[in-house]
mmCIF file of C-alpha atoms and ligand atoms in Angstrom:
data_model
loop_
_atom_site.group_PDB
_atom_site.id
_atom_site.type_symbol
_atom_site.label_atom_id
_atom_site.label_comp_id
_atom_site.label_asym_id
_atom_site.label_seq_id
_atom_site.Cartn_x
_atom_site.Cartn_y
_atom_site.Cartn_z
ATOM 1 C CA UNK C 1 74.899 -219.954 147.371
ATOM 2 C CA UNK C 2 73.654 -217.440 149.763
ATOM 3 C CA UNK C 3 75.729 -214.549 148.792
ATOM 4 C CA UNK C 4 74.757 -214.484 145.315
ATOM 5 C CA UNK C 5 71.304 -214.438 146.103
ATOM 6 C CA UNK C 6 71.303 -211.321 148.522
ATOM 7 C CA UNK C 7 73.567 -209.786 145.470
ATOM 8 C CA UNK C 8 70.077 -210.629 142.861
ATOM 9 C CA UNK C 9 67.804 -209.301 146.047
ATOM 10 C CA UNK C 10 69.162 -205.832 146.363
ATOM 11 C CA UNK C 11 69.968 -205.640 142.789
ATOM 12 C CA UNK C 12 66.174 -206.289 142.116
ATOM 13 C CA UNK C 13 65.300 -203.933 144.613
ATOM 14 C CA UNK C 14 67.160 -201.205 143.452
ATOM 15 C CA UNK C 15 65.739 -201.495 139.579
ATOM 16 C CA UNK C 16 62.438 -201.270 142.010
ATOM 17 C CA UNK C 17 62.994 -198.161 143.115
ATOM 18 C CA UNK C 18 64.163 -196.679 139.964
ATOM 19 C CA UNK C 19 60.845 -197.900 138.182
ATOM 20 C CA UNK C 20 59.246 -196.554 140.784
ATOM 21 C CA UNK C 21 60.612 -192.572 140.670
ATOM 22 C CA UNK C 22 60.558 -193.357 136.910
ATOM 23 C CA UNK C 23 56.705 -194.124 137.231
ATOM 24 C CA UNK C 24 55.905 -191.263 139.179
ATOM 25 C CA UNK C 25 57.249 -188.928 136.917
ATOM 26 C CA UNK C 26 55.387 -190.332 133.955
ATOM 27 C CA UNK C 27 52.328 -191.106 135.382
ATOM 28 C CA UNK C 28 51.902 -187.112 136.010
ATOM 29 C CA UNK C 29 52.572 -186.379 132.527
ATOM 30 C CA UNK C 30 56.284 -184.644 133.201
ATOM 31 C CA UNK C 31 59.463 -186.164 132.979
ATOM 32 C CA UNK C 32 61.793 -184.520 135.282
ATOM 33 C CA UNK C 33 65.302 -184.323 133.783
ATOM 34 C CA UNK C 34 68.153 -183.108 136.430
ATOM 35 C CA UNK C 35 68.550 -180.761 139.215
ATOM 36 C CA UNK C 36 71.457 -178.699 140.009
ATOM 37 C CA UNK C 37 72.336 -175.141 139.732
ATOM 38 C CA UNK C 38 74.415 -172.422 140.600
ATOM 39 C CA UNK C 39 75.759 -169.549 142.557
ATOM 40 C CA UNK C 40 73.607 -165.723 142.873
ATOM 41 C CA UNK C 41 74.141 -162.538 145.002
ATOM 42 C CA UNK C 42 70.617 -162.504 146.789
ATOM 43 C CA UNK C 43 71.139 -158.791 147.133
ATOM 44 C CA UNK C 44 71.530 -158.154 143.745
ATOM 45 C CA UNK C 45 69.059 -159.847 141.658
ATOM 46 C CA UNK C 46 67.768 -156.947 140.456
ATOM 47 C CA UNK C 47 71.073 -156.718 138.220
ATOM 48 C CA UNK C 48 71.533 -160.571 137.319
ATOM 49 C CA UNK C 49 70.413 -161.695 133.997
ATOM 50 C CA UNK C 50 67.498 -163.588 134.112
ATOM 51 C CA UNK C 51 66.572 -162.306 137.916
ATOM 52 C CA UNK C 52 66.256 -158.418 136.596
ATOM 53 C CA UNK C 53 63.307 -159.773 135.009
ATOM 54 C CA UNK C 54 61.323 -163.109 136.364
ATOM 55 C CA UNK C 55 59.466 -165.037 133.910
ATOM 56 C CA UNK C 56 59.337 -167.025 130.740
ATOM 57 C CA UNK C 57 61.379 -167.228 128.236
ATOM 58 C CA UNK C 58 61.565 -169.081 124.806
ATOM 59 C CA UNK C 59 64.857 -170.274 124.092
ATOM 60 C CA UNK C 60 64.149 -172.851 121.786
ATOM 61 C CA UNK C 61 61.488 -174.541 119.470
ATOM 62 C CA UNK C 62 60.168 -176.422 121.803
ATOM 63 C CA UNK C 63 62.728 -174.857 125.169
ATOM 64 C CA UNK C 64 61.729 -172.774 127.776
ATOM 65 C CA UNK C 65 63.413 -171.049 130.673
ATOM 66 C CA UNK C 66 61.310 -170.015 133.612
ATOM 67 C CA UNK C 67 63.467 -167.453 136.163
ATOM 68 C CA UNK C 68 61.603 -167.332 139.718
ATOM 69 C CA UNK C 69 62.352 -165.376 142.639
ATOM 70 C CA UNK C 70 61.276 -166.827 146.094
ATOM 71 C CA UNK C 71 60.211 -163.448 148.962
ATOM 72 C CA UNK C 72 58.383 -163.467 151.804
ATOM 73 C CA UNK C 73 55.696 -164.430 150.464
ATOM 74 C CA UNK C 74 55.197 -164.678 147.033
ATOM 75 C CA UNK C 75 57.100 -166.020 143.760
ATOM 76 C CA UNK C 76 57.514 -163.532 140.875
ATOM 77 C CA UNK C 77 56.205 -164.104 139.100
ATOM 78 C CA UNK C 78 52.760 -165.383 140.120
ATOM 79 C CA UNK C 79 51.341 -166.755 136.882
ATOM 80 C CA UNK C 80 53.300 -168.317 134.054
ATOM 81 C CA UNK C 81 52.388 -169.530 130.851
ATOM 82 C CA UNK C 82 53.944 -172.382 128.676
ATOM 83 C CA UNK C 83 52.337 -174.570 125.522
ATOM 84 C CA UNK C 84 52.443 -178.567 126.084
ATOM 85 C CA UNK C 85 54.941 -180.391 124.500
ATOM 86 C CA UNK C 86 57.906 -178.074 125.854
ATOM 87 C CA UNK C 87 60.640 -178.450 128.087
ATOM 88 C CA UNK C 88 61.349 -176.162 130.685
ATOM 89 C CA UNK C 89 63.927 -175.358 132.626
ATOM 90 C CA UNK C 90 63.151 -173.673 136.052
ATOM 91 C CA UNK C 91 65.497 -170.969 137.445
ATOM 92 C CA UNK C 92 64.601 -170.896 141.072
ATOM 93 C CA UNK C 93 66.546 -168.612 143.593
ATOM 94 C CA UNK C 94 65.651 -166.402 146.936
ATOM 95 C CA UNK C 95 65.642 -162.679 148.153
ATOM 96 C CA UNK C 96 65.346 -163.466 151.694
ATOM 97 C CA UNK C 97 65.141 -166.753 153.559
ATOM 98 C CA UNK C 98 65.194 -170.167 152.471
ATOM 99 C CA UNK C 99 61.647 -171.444 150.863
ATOM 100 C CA UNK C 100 60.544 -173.969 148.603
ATOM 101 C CA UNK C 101 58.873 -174.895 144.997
ATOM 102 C CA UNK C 102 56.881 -177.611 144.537
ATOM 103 C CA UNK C 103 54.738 -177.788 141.475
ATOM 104 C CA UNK C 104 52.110 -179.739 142.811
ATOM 105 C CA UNK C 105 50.818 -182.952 141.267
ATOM 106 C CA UNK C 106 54.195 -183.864 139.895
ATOM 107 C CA UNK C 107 57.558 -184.730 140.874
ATOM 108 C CA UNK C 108 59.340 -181.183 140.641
ATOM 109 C CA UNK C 109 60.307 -180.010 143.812
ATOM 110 C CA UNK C 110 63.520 -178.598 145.218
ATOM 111 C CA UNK C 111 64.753 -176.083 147.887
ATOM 112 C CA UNK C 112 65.415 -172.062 147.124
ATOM 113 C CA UNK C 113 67.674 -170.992 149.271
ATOM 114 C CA UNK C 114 69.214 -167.006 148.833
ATOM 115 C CA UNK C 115 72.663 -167.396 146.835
ATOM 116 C CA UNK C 116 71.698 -170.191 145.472
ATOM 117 C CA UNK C 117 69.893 -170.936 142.022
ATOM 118 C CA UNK C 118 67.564 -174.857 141.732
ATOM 119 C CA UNK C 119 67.477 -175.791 138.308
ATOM 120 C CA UNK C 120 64.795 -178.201 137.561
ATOM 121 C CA UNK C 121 64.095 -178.909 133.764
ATOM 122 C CA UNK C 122 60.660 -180.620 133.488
ATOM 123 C CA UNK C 123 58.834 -181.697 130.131
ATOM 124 C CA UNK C 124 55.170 -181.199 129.802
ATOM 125 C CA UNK C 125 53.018 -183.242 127.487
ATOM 126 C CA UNK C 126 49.439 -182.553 128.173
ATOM 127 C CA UNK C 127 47.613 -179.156 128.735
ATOM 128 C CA UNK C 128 46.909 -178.402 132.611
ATOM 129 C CA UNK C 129 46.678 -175.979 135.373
ATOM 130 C CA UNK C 130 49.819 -176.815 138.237
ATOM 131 C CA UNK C 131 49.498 -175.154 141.343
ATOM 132 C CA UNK C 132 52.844 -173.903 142.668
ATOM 133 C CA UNK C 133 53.864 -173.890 146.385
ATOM 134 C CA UNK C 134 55.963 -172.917 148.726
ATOM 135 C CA UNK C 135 56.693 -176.095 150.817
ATOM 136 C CA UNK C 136 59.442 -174.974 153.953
ATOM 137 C CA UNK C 137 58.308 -172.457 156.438
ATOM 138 C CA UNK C 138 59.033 -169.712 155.670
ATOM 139 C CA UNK C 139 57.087 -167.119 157.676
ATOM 140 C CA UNK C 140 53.849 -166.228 159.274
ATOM 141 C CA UNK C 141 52.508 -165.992 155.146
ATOM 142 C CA UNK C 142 54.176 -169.044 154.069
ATOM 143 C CA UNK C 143 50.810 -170.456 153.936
ATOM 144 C CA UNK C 144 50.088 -167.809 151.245
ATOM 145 C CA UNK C 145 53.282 -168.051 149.085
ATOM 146 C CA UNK C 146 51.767 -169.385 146.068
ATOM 147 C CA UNK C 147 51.731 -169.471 141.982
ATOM 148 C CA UNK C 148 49.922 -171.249 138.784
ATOM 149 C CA UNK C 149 51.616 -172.437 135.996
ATOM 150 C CA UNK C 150 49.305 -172.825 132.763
ATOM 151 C CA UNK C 151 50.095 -175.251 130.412
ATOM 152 C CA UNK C 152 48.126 -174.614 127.061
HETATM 153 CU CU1 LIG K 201 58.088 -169.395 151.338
HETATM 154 CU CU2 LIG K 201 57.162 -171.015 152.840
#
């Protein structure tokens, strides 16, 4: 009967669109693997673990954690540096207004808003160079706002 066979359509259409955000990950060479975070004081960064200090850090074999702060208009830090074959997990959080980070060319992308922090873990197989932007307006140099991630 009828109803059955609108119950196979969407069913098939939503394995589509899984494939399909599935693919796109993949086919960049990163696997994205969640997205969620937690709570910061955007005033005091400068005495929150991780924050104090933006950058890379090894936590495991193969783990990294990556802190970034979002200001007008800039991410600190502005170059980072991981080896392929890791897993990283992005801390991503704001001084001043709400901006974004994209790393271009793949599927990692999420809002920074100030009190917040993005998480977004991401594996890398392959040496590359990823651009990272800023993708909300943010300001007359959001334009500007701007990093490079180096996978080696
Ligand atoms: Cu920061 Cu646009």
């Amino acid at each position: 009967n009828y109803e059955k066979l609108w119950l196979g359509a969407s069913l098939l259409l939503i394995v589509g669109f899984i494939s399909t955000i599935v693919y796109g990950a993949a086919g960049a060479g990163i696997t994205m693997v969640n997205d969620e975070g937690g709570q910061v004081n955007p005033q005091e960064l400068g005495n929150t673990s991780g924050f104090d200090d933006p950058g890379v850090t090894k936590v495991g074999p193969n783990e990294y954690e990556v802190h970034v702060v979002g200001i007008q208009f800039a991410f600190q830090p502005s170059t980072m540096e991981v080896p392929a074959n890791s897993t990283v997990t992005f801390y991503v959080t704001s001084r001043d207004v709400v901006h974004g980070f994209e790393i271009v060319g793949t599927n990692a992308n999420t809002m920074v808003i100030p009190g917040e922090v993005s998480k977004i873990t991401v594996e890398f197989d392959e040496p590359g160079e990823y651009g990272i932007v800023c993708h909300e307006y943010c300001g007359a140099g959001h334009h500007s706002m701007a990093a490079e991630l180096t996978v080696t």
